Coordinates of C-alpha atoms in Angstrom, one line a residue:
Chain A
M1 CA 70.4 12.6 72.3
K2 CA 72.3 10.3 70.0
K3 CA 74.7 7.9 71.7
R4 CA 78.3 8.7 70.8
E5 CA 80.2 6.0 68.9
R6 CA 83.2 4.4 70.6
I7 CA 85.6 5.9 68.1
Q8 CA 84.2 9.4 68.8
V9 CA 84.8 8.9 72.6
I10 CA 88.4 7.8 71.9
Y11 CA 88.9 10.9 69.7
D12 CA 87.4 13.2 72.4
I13 CA 89.9 11.8 75.0
L14 CA 92.9 12.1 72.8
K15 CA 91.9 15.6 71.6
V16 CA 91.6 16.8 75.2
V17 CA 95.2 15.6 75.8
Q18 CA 96.4 17.3 72.7
D19 CA 94.6 20.6 73.5
K20 CA 96.1 20.6 77.0
G21 CA 99.6 20.8 75.6
N22 CA 100.1 17.0 75.7
A23 CA 99.8 16.8 79.5
A24 CA 96.2 16.5 80.6
R25 CA 95.0 15.7 84.1
P26 CA 92.3 13.1 84.7
T27 CA 89.9 15.9 85.8
H28 CA 90.4 17.7 82.4
I29 CA 89.7 14.5 80.5
L30 CA 86.7 13.7 82.7
Y31 CA 85.2 17.1 82.2
K32 CA 85.8 17.4 78.5
S33 CA 85.0 13.8 77.5
N34 CA 81.7 13.8 79.2
L35 CA 82.1 10.3 80.7
S36 CA 81.5 8.7 84.0
H37 CA 84.7 8.3 86.1
Q38 CA 84.5 4.5 85.7
M39 CA 84.1 4.7 81.9
M40 CA 86.9 7.1 81.6
Q41 CA 89.2 4.8 83.6
E42 CA 88.4 1.9 81.3
Y43 CA 89.1 4.0 78.2
L44 CA 92.3 5.3 79.6
K45 CA 93.5 1.8 80.5
E46 CA 92.7 0.6 77.0
L47 CA 94.4 3.6 75.3
I48 CA 97.5 3.0 77.4
A49 CA 97.5 -0.7 76.5
K50 CA 97.1 0.2 72.8
D51 CA 100.2 2.5 73.1
M52 CA 98.2 5.6 72.3
L53 CA 98.5 7.3 75.7
E54 CA 101.2 7.5 78.3
E55 CA 100.6 7.9 82.0
R56 CA 103.0 10.0 84.1
V57 CA 103.0 10.4 87.8
G58 CA 104.5 13.6 89.2
N59 CA 104.4 15.8 92.3
R60 CA 101.0 17.2 91.2
G61 CA 99.4 13.8 90.5
K62 CA 98.8 11.9 87.3
T63 CA 99.0 13.4 83.8
Y64 CA 98.4 11.8 80.4
S65 CA 100.3 12.5 77.2
L66 CA 99.9 11.4 73.6
K67 CA 102.2 8.8 72.1
V68 CA 103.0 8.5 68.4
K69 CA 100.1 6.1 67.8
G70 CA 97.7 8.5 69.5
S71 CA 98.8 11.4 67.3
E72 CA 98.5 9.2 64.2
F73 CA 95.0 8.3 65.3
L74 CA 94.0 12.0 65.7
E75 CA 95.3 12.8 62.2
K76 CA 93.6 9.8 60.6
Y77 CA 90.3 10.7 62.4
R78 CA 90.5 14.2 61.1
V79 CA 91.1 13.0 57.5
V80 CA 88.2 10.6 57.8
T81 CA 85.7 13.1 59.2
D82 CA 86.8 15.8 56.7
F83 CA 86.5 13.4 53.8
M84 CA 83.1 12.3 54.9
D85 CA 82.0 15.9 55.4
L86 CA 83.2 16.8 51.9
F87 CA 80.9 14.2 50.3
D88 CA 78.2 14.7 53.0
L89 CA 78.3 11.1 54.0
Chain B
M1 CA 78.7 -3.0 11.5
I2 CA 79.0 0.2 13.4
N3 CA 75.7 1.8 14.3
P4 CA 76.0 5.4 12.8
L5 CA 73.6 6.7 15.5
L6 CA 75.8 5.3 18.2
E7 CA 79.0 6.8 17.1
P8 CA 79.3 10.2 15.5
I9 CA 82.6 10.5 13.7
W10 CA 84.1 12.9 16.3
F11 CA 83.4 10.4 19.1
F12 CA 86.8 9.0 18.2
G13 CA 88.5 12.4 18.0
I14 CA 90.2 11.7 14.7
D15 CA 88.1 13.8 12.3
G16 CA 90.4 16.5 10.9
K17 CA 87.5 18.6 9.7
Y18 CA 86.3 19.3 13.2
V19 CA 89.4 18.8 15.4
P20 CA 92.3 21.2 14.8
E21 CA 95.6 19.6 14.0
L22 CA 97.0 20.7 17.4
L23 CA 94.3 18.9 19.3
K24 CA 94.2 15.7 17.2
G25 CA 94.0 12.7 19.6
F26 CA 93.7 15.1 22.5
D27 CA 90.6 13.4 23.8
S28 CA 92.4 10.1 24.4
Y29 CA 94.9 11.9 26.6
L30 CA 92.0 13.8 28.4
Q31 CA 90.3 10.5 29.0
I32 CA 93.5 9.1 30.5
A33 CA 93.6 12.2 32.7
F34 CA 90.0 11.6 33.8
F35 CA 90.8 8.0 34.5
V36 CA 93.8 9.0 36.7
I37 CA 91.9 11.6 38.6
T38 CA 88.8 9.5 39.3
L39 CA 91.0 6.5 40.1
F40 CA 92.8 8.7 42.7
I41 CA 89.5 9.7 44.2
S42 CA 88.4 6.1 44.3
I43 CA 91.6 5.0 46.0
Q44 CA 91.4 7.7 48.6
A45 CA 87.7 6.8 49.3
Y46 CA 88.8 3.1 49.6
K47 CA 91.5 4.1 52.2
I48 CA 88.9 6.1 54.2
Y49 CA 86.5 3.1 53.9
K50 CA 89.2 0.8 55.4
L51 CA 89.6 3.2 58.3
S52 CA 85.9 4.0 58.9
K53 CA 84.2 0.8 57.7
K54 CA 81.3 3.1 56.6
K55 CA 79.2 1.5 53.8
D56 CA 78.5 4.8 52.1
V57 CA 82.3 5.5 51.8
G58 CA 82.8 2.0 50.2
L59 CA 80.0 2.8 47.7
L60 CA 81.7 6.2 46.9
A61 CA 84.9 4.3 46.2
L62 CA 83.0 1.9 44.0
G63 CA 81.1 4.7 42.2
F64 CA 84.3 6.5 41.3
S65 CA 86.0 3.3 40.2
F66 CA 83.2 2.6 37.8
I67 CA 83.6 6.1 36.3
S68 CA 87.4 5.6 36.2
F69 CA 87.2 2.3 34.3
S70 CA 84.6 3.8 31.9
Y71 CA 87.2 6.4 30.9
I72 CA 90.0 3.9 30.4
V73 CA 87.8 1.7 28.2
W74 CA 87.0 4.8 26.1
S75 CA 90.6 5.8 25.9
I76 CA 91.8 2.3 24.9
L77 CA 89.1 2.3 22.3
N78 CA 90.2 5.6 20.8
L79 CA 93.9 4.7 20.8
S80 CA 93.2 1.3 19.3
I81 CA 91.2 2.9 16.4
I82 CA 93.9 5.4 15.7
K83 CA 96.4 2.5 15.5
Y84 CA 94.0 0.4 13.5
I85 CA 93.4 3.2 10.9
G86 CA 97.2 3.8 10.8
D87 CA 97.7 0.2 9.7
S88 CA 97.6 0.0 5.9
V89 CA 96.3 -3.6 5.5
C90 CA 92.7 -4.2 6.6
S91 CA 90.7 -7.3 5.6
W92 CA 86.9 -7.4 5.6
I93 CA 86.9 -9.9 8.5
S94 CA 89.2 -7.7 10.6
I95 CA 87.0 -4.6 9.9
C96 CA 83.9 -6.6 11.1
I97 CA 85.8 -7.8 14.2
V98 CA 87.0 -4.2 15.0
N99 CA 83.5 -2.8 14.4
S100 CA 82.0 -5.3 16.9
L101 CA 84.7 -4.5 19.4
I102 CA 84.0 -0.8 19.0
D103 CA 80.3 -1.2 19.7
F104 CA 81.0 -3.5 22.6
S105 CA 83.5 -1.0 24.1
I106 CA 81.2 1.9 23.7
Y107 CA 78.4 0.1 25.5
I108 CA 80.8 -0.9 28.3
H109 CA 81.9 2.7 28.6
M110 CA 78.3 4.0 28.8
I111 CA 77.1 1.4 31.3
L112 CA 80.2 1.8 33.6
F113 CA 79.9 5.6 33.5
L114 CA 76.2 5.7 34.2
T115 CA 76.5 3.0 37.0
G116 CA 79.2 5.2 38.6
L117 CA 77.1 8.3 38.5
L118 CA 74.0 6.4 39.7
T119 CA 76.0 5.1 42.6
L120 CA 77.0 8.7 43.6
A121 CA 73.4 9.9 43.2
Y122 CA 72.2 6.9 45.3
I123 CA 74.6 7.7 48.1
S124 CA 73.3 11.3 48.2
L125 CA 69.7 10.1 48.2
K126 CA 70.5 8.5 51.6
V127 CA 68.1 5.7 50.9
K128 CA 69.5 2.5 52.2
S129 CA 67.6 0.2 49.8
L130 CA 69.3 -2.2 47.4
R131 CA 66.0 -2.7 45.6
T132 CA 65.8 1.0 44.8
Y133 CA 69.3 0.9 43.4
I134 CA 68.7 -2.2 41.3
L135 CA 65.4 -0.7 40.0
L136 CA 67.1 2.6 38.9
W137 CA 70.0 0.7 37.4
G138 CA 67.6 -1.6 35.5
I139 CA 65.8 1.5 34.0
I140 CA 69.1 3.1 32.9
L141 CA 70.4 -0.2 31.4
S142 CA 67.2 -0.7 29.5
V143 CA 67.3 2.8 28.0
I144 CA 70.9 2.3 26.9
L145 CA 70.5 -1.2 25.5
F146 CA 67.1 -0.7 23.8
S147 CA 67.1 2.9 22.7
I148 CA 67.8 3.7 19.0
R149 CA 69.4 7.0 19.9
T150 CA 71.8 5.5 22.4
L151 CA 74.4 8.2 22.5
F152 CA 71.7 11.0 23.0
F153 CA 70.1 9.1 25.9
F154 CA 73.5 8.4 27.4
Y155 CA 74.3 12.1 27.6
F156 CA 70.7 12.8 28.6
L157 CA 70.7 10.4 31.5
S158 CA 74.2 11.4 32.7
S159 CA 73.1 15.1 32.6
I160 CA 70.0 14.3 34.7
L161 CA 72.2 12.4 37.3
L162 CA 74.8 15.2 37.3
F163 CA 72.1 17.9 37.7
Y164 CA 70.7 15.9 40.6
L165 CA 74.2 15.9 42.2
I166 CA 74.5 19.7 41.6
Y167 CA 71.3 20.1 43.5
S168 CA 72.4 17.8 46.2
Y169 CA 75.8 19.4 46.8
S170 CA 74.2 22.9 46.5
V171 CA 71.9 22.0 49.4
V172 CA 74.9 20.8 51.4
Y173 CA 76.7 24.2 50.7
I174 CA 73.6 26.2 51.7
R175 CA 73.4 24.2 54.9
K176 CA 77.1 24.2 55.9
R177 CA 78.4 27.4 54.1
Q178 CA 81.8 25.8 53.7
R179 CA 84.3 26.6 50.9
K180 CA 84.9 22.9 50.3
S181 CA 81.1 22.3 49.8
L182 CA 81.0 25.2 47.4
F183 CA 83.9 23.8 45.3
M184 CA 82.2 20.4 45.3
A185 CA 79.0 22.0 43.8
V186 CA 81.1 23.9 41.3
S187 CA 82.9 20.8 40.2
F188 CA 79.6 19.0 39.5
I189 CA 78.3 22.2 37.7
C190 CA 81.3 22.0 35.3
L191 CA 80.8 18.2 34.8
A192 CA 77.1 18.7 34.1
L193 CA 77.7 21.6 31.7
G194 CA 80.4 19.6 29.9
D195 CA 78.0 16.8 29.5
L196 CA 75.2 19.1 28.4
V197 CA 77.6 20.6 25.8
L198 CA 78.3 17.1 24.5
L199 CA 74.6 16.4 24.4
I200 CA 73.6 19.5 22.4
G201 CA 76.6 19.3 20.2
L202 CA 76.2 15.8 19.0
S203 CA 76.8 16.9 15.4
G204 CA 79.8 19.2 15.9
G205 CA 83.4 18.7 16.9
F206 CA 83.8 22.2 18.5
Y207 CA 81.2 21.2 21.1
Y208 CA 83.1 18.0 21.7
I209 CA 86.3 19.9 22.6
T210 CA 84.5 22.5 24.7
G211 CA 82.5 19.8 26.5
N212 CA 85.7 17.8 27.3
F213 CA 87.5 20.8 28.6
L214 CA 84.6 21.7 30.9
I215 CA 84.7 18.1 32.2
L216 CA 88.5 18.5 32.8
V217 CA 87.9 21.7 34.8
G218 CA 85.2 19.9 36.8
Y219 CA 87.5 17.0 37.7
L220 CA 90.4 19.3 38.5
V221 CA 88.3 21.3 40.9
L222 CA 87.1 18.1 42.5
L223 CA 90.7 16.8 42.8
A224 CA 91.9 20.1 44.3
D225 CA 89.1 20.1 46.8
L226 CA 89.9 16.5 47.9
V227 CA 93.6 17.2 48.1
S228 CA 93.0 20.3 50.3
V229 CA 91.0 18.1 52.7
I230 CA 93.6 15.3 52.8
R231 CA 96.6 17.5 53.2
K232 CA 95.2 20.1 55.6

């Protein structure tokens, strides 16, 4: 199986958060992003540092939500993939 | 002097015998429209390249920019000739200079246009070899520079490249069954048919108008397809 590119992994994580109504638990992200727990933690830490994700701690544990930069990334990624798909690149 | 085999009179879109009064000079405006559309596609491709850093996307931007600049060269040439003919005082030296400039501009237009189409065809070949690209470009350049029937071979070569692109995008449509892939194939069908009409109608202005309108339809379909992807 072809190794996923880094940018694809970031997209997968952010997409899970968006699909879960902008409040995804770590277990959701782990399941859908198909990463090891350690790798997922590293990616989440990086995305928070880059202001794409926000971590919230509530009564039912941690949840992650998209920030403006995260939503912008998802939109740009969609345009890029659709454009490349259009020209079969 | 102007090579008569290189430039049929309608090439400049000023021949009243073939071009109706209503459409006089229309080709210059059409070429500006082609320039704007292809430049827009090129800019969008460049923006995507900046985001993705994919080499093929950069080549796509380059290919469309070559096509775009080929149209602006042709349009400037047409508009300059119309202005030149409008001026009443023409000396022998100025005629010679203008003729040389016309020949030069036509060659620039042809080379830029074919380079653009070759770049698009090269991307769809999915062969990552600079030597292959240079070889194909060398063959095309030799045909254009050394052939006696330059204009015929220009349309002939561009038709071959466009028909290859039709085949390529038709295969993509059959594989993906997406509406956007279908429109892509349709746009190249219109462009190729337009080119073919220009090729078979080298001696008649009616074909020139029909061919240009087919090309316009092709670019408009391509533009609509691209805009629908960007603004989904």
